[in-house]
PDB file of C-alpha atoms in Angstrom:
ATOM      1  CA  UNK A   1     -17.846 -12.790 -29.934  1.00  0.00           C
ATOM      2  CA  UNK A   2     -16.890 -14.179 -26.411  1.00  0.00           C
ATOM      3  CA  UNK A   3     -17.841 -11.489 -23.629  1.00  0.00           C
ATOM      4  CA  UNK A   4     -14.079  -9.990 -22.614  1.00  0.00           C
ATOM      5  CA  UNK A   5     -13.612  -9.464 -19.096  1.00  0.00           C
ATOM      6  CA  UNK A   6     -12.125  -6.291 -17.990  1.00  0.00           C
ATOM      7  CA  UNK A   7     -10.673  -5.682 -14.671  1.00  0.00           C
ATOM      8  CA  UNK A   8     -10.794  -2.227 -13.408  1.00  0.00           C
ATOM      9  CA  UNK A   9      -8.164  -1.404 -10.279  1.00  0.00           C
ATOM     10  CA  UNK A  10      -8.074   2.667  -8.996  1.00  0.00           C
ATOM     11  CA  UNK A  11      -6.673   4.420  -6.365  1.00  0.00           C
ATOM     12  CA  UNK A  12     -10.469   6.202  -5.767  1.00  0.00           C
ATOM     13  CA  UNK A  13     -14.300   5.752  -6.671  1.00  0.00           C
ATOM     14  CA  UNK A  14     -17.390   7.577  -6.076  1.00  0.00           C
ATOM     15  CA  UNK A  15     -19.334   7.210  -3.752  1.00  0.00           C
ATOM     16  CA  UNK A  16     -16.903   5.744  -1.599  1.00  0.00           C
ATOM     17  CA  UNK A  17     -14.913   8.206  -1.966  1.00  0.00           C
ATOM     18  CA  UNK A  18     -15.812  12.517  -2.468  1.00  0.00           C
ATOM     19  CA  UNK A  19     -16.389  13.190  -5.868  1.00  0.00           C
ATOM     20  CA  UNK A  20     -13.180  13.907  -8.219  1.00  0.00           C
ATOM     21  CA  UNK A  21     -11.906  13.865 -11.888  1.00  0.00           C
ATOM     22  CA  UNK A  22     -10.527  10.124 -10.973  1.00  0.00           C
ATOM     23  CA  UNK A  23     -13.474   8.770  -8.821  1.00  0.00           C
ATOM     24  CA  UNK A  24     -16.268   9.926 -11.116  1.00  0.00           C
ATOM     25  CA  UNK A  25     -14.593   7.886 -13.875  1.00  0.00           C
ATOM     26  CA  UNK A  26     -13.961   5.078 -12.130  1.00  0.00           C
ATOM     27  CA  UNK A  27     -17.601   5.262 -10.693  1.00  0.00           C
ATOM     28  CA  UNK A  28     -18.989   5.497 -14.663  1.00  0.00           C
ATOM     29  CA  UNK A  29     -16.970   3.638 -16.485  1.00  0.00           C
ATOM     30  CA  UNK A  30     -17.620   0.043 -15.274  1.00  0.00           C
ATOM     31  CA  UNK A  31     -20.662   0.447 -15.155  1.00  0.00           C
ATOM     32  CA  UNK A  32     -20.808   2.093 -19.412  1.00  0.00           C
ATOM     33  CA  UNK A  33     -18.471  -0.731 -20.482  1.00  0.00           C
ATOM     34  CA  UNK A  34     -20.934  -3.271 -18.501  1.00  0.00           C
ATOM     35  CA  UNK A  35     -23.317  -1.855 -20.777  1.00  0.00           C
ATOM     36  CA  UNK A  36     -21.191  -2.590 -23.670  1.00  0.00           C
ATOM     37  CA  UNK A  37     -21.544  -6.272 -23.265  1.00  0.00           C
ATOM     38  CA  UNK A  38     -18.331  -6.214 -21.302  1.00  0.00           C
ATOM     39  CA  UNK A  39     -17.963  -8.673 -18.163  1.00  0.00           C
ATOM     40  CA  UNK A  40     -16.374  -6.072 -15.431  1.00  0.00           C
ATOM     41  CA  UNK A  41     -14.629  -6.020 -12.265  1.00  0.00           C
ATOM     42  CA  UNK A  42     -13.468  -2.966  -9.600  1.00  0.00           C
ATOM     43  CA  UNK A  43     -11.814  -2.822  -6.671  1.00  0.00           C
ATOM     44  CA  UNK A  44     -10.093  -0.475  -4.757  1.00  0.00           C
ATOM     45  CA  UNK A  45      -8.959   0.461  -1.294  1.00  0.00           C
ATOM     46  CA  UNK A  46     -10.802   0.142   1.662  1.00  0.00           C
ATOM     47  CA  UNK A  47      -9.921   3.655   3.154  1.00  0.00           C
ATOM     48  CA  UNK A  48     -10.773   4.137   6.915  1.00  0.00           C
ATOM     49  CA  UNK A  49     -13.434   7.278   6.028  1.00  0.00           C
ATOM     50  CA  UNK A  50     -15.205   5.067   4.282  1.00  0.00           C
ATOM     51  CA  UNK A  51     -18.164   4.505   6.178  1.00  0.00           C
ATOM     52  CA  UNK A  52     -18.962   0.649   6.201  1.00  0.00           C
ATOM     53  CA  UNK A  53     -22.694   0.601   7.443  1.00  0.00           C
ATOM     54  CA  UNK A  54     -23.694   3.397   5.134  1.00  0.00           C
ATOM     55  CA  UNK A  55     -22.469   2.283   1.918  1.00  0.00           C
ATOM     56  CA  UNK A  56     -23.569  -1.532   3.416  1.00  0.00           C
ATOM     57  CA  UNK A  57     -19.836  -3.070   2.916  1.00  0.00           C
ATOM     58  CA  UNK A  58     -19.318  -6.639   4.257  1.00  0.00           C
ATOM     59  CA  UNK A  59     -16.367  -9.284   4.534  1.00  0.00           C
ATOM     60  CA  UNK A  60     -16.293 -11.858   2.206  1.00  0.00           C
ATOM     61  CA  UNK A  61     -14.437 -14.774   4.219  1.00  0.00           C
ATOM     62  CA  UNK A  62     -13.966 -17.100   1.608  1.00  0.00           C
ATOM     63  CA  UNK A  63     -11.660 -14.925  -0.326  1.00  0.00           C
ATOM     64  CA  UNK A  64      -9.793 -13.280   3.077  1.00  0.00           C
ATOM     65  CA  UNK A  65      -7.753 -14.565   5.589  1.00  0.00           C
ATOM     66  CA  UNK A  66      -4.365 -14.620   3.486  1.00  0.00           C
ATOM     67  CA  UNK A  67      -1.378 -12.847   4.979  1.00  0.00           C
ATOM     68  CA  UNK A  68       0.618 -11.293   2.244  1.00  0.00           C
ATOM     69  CA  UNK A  69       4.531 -10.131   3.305  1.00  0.00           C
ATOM     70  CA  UNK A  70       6.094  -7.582   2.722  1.00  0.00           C
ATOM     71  CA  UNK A  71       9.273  -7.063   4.801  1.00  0.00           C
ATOM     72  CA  UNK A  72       9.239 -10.274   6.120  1.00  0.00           C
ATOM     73  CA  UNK A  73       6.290  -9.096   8.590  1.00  0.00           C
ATOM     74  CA  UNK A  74       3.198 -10.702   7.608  1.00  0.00           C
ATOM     75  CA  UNK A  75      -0.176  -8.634   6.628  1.00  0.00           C
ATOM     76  CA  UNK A  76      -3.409 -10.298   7.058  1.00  0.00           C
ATOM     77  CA  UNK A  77      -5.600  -9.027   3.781  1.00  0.00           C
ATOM     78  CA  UNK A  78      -9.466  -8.666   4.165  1.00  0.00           C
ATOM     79  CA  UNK A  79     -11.588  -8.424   0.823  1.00  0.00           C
ATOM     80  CA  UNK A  80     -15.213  -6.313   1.156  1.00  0.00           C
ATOM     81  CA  UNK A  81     -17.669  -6.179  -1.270  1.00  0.00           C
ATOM     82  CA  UNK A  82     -20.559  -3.790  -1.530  1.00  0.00           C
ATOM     83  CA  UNK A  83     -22.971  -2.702  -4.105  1.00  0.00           C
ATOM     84  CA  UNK A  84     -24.143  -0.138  -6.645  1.00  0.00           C
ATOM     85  CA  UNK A  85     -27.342  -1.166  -7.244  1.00  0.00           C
ATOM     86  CA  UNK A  86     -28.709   1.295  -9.915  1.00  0.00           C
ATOM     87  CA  UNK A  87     -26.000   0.099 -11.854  1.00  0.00           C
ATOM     88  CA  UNK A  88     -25.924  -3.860 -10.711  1.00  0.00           C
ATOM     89  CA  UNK A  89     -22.481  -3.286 -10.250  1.00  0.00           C
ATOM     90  CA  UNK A  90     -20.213  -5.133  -7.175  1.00  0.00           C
ATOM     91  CA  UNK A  91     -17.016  -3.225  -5.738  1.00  0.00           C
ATOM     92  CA  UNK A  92     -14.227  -5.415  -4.252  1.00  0.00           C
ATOM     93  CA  UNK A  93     -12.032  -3.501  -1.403  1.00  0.00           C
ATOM     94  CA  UNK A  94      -8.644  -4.365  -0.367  1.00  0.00           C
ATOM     95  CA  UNK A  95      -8.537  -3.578   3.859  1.00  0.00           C
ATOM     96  CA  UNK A  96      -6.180  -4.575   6.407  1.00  0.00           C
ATOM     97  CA  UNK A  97      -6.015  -3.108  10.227  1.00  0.00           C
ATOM     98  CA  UNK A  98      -2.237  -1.020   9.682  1.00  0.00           C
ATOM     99  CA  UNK A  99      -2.448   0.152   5.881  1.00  0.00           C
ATOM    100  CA  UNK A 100      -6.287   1.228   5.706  1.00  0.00           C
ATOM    101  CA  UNK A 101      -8.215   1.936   9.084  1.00  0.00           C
ATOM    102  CA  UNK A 102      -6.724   5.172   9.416  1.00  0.00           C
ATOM    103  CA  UNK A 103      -9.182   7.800   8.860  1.00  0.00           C
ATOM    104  CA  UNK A 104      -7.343   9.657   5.562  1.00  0.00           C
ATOM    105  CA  UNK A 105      -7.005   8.751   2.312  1.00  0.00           C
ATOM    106  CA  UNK A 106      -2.832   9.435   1.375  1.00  0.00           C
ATOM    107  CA  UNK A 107      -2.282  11.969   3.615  1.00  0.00           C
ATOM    108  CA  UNK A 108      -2.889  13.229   7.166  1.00  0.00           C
ATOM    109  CA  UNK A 109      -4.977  15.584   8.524  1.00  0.00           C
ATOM    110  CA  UNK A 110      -2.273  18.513   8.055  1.00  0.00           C
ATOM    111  CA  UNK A 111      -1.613  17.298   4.468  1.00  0.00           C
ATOM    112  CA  UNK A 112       1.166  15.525   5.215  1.00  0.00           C
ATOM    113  CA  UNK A 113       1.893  12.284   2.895  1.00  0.00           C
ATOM    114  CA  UNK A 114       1.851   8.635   4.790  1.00  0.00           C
ATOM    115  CA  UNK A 115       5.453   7.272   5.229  1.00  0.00           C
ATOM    116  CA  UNK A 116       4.426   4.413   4.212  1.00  0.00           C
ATOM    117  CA  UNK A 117       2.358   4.841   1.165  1.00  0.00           C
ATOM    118  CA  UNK A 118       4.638   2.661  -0.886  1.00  0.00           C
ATOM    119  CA  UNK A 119       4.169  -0.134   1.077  1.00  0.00           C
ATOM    120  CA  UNK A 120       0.533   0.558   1.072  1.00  0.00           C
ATOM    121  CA  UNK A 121       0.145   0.450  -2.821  1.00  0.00           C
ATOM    122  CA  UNK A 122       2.247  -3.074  -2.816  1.00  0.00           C
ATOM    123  CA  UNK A 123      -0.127  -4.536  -0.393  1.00  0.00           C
ATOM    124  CA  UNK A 124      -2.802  -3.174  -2.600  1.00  0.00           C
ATOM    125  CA  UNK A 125      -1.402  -4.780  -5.342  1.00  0.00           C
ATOM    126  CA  UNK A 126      -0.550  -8.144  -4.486  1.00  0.00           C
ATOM    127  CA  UNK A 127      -4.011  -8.115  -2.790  1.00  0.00           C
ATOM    128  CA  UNK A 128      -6.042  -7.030  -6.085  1.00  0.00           C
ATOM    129  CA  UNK A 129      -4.302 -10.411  -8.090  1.00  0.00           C
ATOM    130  CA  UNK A 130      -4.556 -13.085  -5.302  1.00  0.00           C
ATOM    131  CA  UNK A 131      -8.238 -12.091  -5.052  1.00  0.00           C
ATOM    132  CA  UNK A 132      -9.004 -11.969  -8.711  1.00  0.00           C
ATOM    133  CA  UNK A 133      -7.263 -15.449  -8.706  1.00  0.00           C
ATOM    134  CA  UNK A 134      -9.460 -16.586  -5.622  1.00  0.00           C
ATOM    135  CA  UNK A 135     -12.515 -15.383  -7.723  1.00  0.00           C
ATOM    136  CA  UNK A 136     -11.281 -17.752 -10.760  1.00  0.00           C
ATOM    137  CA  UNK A 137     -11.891 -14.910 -12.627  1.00  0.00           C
ATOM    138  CA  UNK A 138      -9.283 -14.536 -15.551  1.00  0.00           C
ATOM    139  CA  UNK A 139      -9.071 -10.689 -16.860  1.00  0.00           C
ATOM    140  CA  UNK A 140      -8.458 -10.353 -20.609  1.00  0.00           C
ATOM    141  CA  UNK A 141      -7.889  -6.294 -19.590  1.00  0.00           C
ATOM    142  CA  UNK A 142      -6.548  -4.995 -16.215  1.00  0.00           C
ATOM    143  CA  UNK A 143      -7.072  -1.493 -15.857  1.00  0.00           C
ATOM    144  CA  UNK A 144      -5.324   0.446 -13.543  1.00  0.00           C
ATOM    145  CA  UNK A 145      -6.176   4.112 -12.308  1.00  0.00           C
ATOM    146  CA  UNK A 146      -3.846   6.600 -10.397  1.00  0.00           C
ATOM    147  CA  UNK A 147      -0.522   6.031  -9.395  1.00  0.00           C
ATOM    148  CA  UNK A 148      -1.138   4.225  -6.361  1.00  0.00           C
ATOM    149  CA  UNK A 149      -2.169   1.198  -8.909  1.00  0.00           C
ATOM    150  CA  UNK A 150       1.469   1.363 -10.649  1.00  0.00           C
ATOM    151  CA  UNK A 151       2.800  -1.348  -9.183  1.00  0.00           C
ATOM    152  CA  UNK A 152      -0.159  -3.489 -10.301  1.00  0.00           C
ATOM    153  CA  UNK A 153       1.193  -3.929 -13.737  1.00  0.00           C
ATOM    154  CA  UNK A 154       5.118  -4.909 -13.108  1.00  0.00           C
ATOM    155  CA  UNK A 155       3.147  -7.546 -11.547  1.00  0.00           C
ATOM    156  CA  UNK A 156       1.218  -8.956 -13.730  1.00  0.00           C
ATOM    157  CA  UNK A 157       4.126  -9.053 -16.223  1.00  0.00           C
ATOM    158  CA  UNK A 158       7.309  -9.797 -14.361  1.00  0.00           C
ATOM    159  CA  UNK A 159       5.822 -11.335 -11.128  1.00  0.00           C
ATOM    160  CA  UNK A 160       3.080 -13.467 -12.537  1.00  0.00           C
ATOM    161  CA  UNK A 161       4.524 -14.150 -15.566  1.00  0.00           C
ATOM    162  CA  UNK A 162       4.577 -17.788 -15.215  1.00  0.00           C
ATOM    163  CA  UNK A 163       1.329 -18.152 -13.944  1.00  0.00           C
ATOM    164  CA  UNK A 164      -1.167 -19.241 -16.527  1.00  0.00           C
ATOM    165  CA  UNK A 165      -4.206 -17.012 -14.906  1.00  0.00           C
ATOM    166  CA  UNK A 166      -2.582 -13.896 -16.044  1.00  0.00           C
ATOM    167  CA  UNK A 167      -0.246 -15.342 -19.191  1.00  0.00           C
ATOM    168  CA  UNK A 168      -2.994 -13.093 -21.835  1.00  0.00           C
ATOM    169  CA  UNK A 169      -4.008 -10.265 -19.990  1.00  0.00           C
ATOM    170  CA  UNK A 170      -3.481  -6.661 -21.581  1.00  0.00           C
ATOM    171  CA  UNK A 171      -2.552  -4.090 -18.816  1.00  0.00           C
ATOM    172  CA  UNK A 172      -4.059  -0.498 -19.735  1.00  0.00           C
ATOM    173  CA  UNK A 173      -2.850   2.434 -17.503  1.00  0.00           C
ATOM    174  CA  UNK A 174      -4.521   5.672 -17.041  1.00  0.00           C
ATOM    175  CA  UNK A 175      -2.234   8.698 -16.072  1.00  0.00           C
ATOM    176  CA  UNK A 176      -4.473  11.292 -14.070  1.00  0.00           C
ATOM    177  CA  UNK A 177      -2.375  15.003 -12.723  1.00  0.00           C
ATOM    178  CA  UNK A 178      -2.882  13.762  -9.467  1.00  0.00           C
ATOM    179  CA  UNK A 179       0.102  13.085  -8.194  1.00  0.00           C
ATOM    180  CA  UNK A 180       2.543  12.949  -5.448  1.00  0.00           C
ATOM    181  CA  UNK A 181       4.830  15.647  -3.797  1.00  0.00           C
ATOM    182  CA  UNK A 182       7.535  13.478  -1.825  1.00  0.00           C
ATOM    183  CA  UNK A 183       9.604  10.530  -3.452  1.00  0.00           C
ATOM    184  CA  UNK A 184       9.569   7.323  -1.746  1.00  0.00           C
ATOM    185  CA  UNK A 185      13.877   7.201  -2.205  1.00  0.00           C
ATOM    186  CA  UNK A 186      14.570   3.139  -2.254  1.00  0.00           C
ATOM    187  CA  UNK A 187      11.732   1.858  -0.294  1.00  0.00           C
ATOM    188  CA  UNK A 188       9.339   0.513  -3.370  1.00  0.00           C
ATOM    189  CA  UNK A 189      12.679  -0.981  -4.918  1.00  0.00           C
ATOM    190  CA  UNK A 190      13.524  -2.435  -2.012  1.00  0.00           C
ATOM    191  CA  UNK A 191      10.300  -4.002  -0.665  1.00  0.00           C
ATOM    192  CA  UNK A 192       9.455  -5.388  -4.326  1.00  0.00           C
ATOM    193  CA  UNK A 193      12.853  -6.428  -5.244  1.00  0.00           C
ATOM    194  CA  UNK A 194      11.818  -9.776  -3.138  1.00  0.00           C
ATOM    195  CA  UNK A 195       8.748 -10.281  -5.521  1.00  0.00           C
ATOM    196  CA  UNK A 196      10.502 -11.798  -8.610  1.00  0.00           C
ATOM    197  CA  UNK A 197      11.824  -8.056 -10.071  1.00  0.00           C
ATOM    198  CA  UNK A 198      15.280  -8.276 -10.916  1.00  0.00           C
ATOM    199  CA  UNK A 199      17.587  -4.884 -10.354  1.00  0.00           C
ATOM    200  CA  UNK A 200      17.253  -3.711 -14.292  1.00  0.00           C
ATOM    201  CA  UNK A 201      13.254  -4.314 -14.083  1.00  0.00           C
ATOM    202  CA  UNK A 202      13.486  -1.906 -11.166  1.00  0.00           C
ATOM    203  CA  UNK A 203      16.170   0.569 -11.821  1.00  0.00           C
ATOM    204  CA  UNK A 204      13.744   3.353 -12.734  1.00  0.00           C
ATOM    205  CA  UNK A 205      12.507   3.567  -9.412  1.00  0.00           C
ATOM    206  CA  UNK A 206      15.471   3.555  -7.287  1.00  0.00           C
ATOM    207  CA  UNK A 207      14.295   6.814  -7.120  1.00  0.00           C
ATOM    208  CA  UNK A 208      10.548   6.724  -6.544  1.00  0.00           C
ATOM    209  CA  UNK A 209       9.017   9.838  -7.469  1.00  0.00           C
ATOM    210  CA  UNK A 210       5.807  10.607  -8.724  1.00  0.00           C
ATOM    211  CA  UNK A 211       7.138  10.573 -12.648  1.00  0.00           C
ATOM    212  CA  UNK A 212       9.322   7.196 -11.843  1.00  0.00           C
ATOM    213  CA  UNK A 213       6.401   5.337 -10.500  1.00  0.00           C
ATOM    214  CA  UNK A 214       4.516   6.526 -13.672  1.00  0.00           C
ATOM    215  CA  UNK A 215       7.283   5.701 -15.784  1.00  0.00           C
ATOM    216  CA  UNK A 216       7.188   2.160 -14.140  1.00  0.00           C
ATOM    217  CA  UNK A 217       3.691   1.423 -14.818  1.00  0.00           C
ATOM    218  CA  UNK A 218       3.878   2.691 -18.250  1.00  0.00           C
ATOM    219  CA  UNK A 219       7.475   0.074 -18.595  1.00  0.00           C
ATOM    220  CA  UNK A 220       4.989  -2.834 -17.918  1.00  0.00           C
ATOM    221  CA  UNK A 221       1.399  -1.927 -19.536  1.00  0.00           C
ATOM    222  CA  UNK A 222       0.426  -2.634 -22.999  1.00  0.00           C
ATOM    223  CA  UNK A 223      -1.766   0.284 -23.132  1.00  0.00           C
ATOM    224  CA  UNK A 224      -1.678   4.337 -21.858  1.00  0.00           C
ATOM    225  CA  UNK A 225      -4.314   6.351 -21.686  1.00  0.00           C
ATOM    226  CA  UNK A 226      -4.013  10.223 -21.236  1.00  0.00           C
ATOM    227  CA  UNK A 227      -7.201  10.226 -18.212  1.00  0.00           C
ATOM    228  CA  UNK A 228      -6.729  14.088 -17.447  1.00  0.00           C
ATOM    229  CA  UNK A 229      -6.974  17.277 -20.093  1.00  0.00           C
ATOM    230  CA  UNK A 230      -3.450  17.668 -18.597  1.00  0.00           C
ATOM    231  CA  UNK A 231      -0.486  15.492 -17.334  1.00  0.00           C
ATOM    232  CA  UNK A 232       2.869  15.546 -16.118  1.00  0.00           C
ATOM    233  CA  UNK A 233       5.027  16.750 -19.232  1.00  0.00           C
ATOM    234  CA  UNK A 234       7.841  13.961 -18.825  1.00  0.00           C
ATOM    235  CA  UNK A 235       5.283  11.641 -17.648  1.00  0.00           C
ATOM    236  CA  UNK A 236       3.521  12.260 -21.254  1.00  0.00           C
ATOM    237  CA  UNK A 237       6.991  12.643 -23.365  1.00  0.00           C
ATOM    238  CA  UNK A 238       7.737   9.169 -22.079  1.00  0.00           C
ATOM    239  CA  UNK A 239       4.104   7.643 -23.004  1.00  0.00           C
ATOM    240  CA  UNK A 240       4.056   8.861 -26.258  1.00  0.00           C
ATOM    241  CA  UNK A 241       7.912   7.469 -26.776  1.00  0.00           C
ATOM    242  CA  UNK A 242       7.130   3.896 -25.433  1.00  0.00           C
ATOM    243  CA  UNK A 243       5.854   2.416 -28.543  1.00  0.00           C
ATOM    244  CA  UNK A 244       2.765   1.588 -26.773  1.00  0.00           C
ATOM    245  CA  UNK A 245      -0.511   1.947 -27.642  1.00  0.00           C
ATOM    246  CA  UNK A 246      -1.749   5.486 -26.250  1.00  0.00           C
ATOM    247  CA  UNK A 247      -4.774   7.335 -26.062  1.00  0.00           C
ATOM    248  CA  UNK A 248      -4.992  10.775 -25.619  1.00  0.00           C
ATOM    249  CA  UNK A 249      -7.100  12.741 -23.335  1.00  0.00           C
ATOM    250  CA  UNK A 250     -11.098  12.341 -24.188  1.00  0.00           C
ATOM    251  CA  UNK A 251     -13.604  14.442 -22.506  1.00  0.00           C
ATOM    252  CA  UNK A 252     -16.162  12.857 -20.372  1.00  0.00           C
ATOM    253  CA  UNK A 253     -19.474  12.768 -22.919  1.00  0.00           C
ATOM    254  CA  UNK A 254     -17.394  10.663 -25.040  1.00  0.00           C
ATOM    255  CA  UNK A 255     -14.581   8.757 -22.960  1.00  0.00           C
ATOM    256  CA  UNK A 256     -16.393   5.431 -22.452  1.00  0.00           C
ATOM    257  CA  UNK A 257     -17.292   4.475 -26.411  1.00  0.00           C
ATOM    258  CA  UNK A 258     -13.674   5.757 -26.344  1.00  0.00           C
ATOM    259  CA  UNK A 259     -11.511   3.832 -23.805  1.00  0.00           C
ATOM    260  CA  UNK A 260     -14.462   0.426 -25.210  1.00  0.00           C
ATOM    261  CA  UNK A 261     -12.582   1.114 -28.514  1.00  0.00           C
ATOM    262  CA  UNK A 262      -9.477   1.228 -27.086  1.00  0.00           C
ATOM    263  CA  UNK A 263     -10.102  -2.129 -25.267  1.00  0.00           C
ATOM    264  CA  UNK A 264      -9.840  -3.395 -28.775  1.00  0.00           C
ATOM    265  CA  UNK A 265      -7.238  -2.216 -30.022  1.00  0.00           C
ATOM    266  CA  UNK A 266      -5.026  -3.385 -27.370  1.00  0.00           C
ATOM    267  CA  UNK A 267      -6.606  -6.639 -27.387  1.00  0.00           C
ATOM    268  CA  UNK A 268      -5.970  -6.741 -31.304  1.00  0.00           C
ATOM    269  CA  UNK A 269      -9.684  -7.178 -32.091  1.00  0.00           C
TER     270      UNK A 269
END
């Protein structure tokens, strides 16, 4: 069977990042689905606390130097790589100067979220596909963790559609109960609306709360996957009523033989 290549794209990893319910999966589940025979992929966000020399980060120029826009201001993207070594595993990071030097993850130091969070998970985005295309590196599942990847999959569907790299890629989605407190109103309508999303692909998040953005992601993946024992109640009504393929919460001594099987399913193998 050919080796299927699966692209893994969350909000947090370990041990970039402190150990959580999301970042301990995404730090063990590339590398147990590597071990499946599975080709793999991760990135994430290059978060300012993330210390550079200690986890031995460095730029890859060939694949930076693009300016992506978004509000008709250009934003220069920069793509660093580092490496796991005890699991011969690479991690990709998305960094540019305004949306990721600051020294906090999503919020500030008094808790209080970033007003511009939205536009930060559209950079992240649009970043995550123009580098997978610069890699030449065609995903047959994209994986997304945590809302802050939930834009990733109108993207591949809506905004890519045309584009051949993307044209048989699954999208999987993983709802974790972190979440959000303050809706972004208009702004991620508004700032995507330019990216090929017409006004009924984007209706439910004129309102951009933490359950719209969920309900967005889950609109445009082919696959949900309940990631924590629990999750927003409308959030999981609406999975569960999609008509797409949905697994429910597994714990973590069984989740990767789980989510491997799951692969398949949504691939139709």
């Amino acid at each position: 069977m050919e080796q299927k290549k699966i692209l893994y794209v969350t909000q947090e990893m370990f041990p970039y990042l402190p150990s959580s319910e999301m970042s301990d999966i995404c730090r063990k589940l590339p590398q147990g689905i590597q071990e499946e025979g599975r080709e793999i992929r991760t990135f994430m966000p290059k978060y300012g606390l993330i210390n550079e020399r200690r986890n031995q980060l460095h730029e890859v120029i060939r694949l930076s130097g693009m300016n992506i826009i978004i509000d008709d201001t250009d934003h220069q993207l920069i793509i660093k790589v580092a490496s796991i070594q005890s699991a011969r595993m690479q991690v990709y990071f998305i960094d540019n100067e305004g949306y990721f030097r600051r020294k906090n993850i999503l919020v500030d130091a008094n808790g209080k979220e970033f007003d511009d969070n939205a536009e930060r998970a559209i950079f992240f985005a649009r970043g995550v596909l123009e580098t997978v295309k610069k890699l030449r590196w065609t995903p047959d599942v994209i994986h997304c963790h945590g809302w802050f990847t939930s834009i990733v999959p109108a993207y591949v569907k809506k905004v890519y559609s045309d584009d051949p790299f993307f044209a048989n890629s699954k999208v999987i989605y993983s709802v974790y109960a972190s979440d959000f407190k303050n809706s972004f109103g208009g702004k991620v309508s508004a700032k995507i609306g330019a990216d090929g999303l017409s006004e009924s692909d984007i209706e439910v998040i004129k309102d951009a709360s933490f359950v719209n953005m969920n309900k967005f992601a889950i609109n445009y993946s082919d696959g949900i996957i309940q990631a924590s024992p629990s999750i927003n109640s409308d959030v999981l009504k609406y999975a569960k009523k999609s008509g797409k393929d949905f697994l429910e919460y597994v714990d973590k001594d069984s989740y990767v033989q789980a989510y491997n099987s799951f692969y398949n399913k949504v691939l139709g193998i």
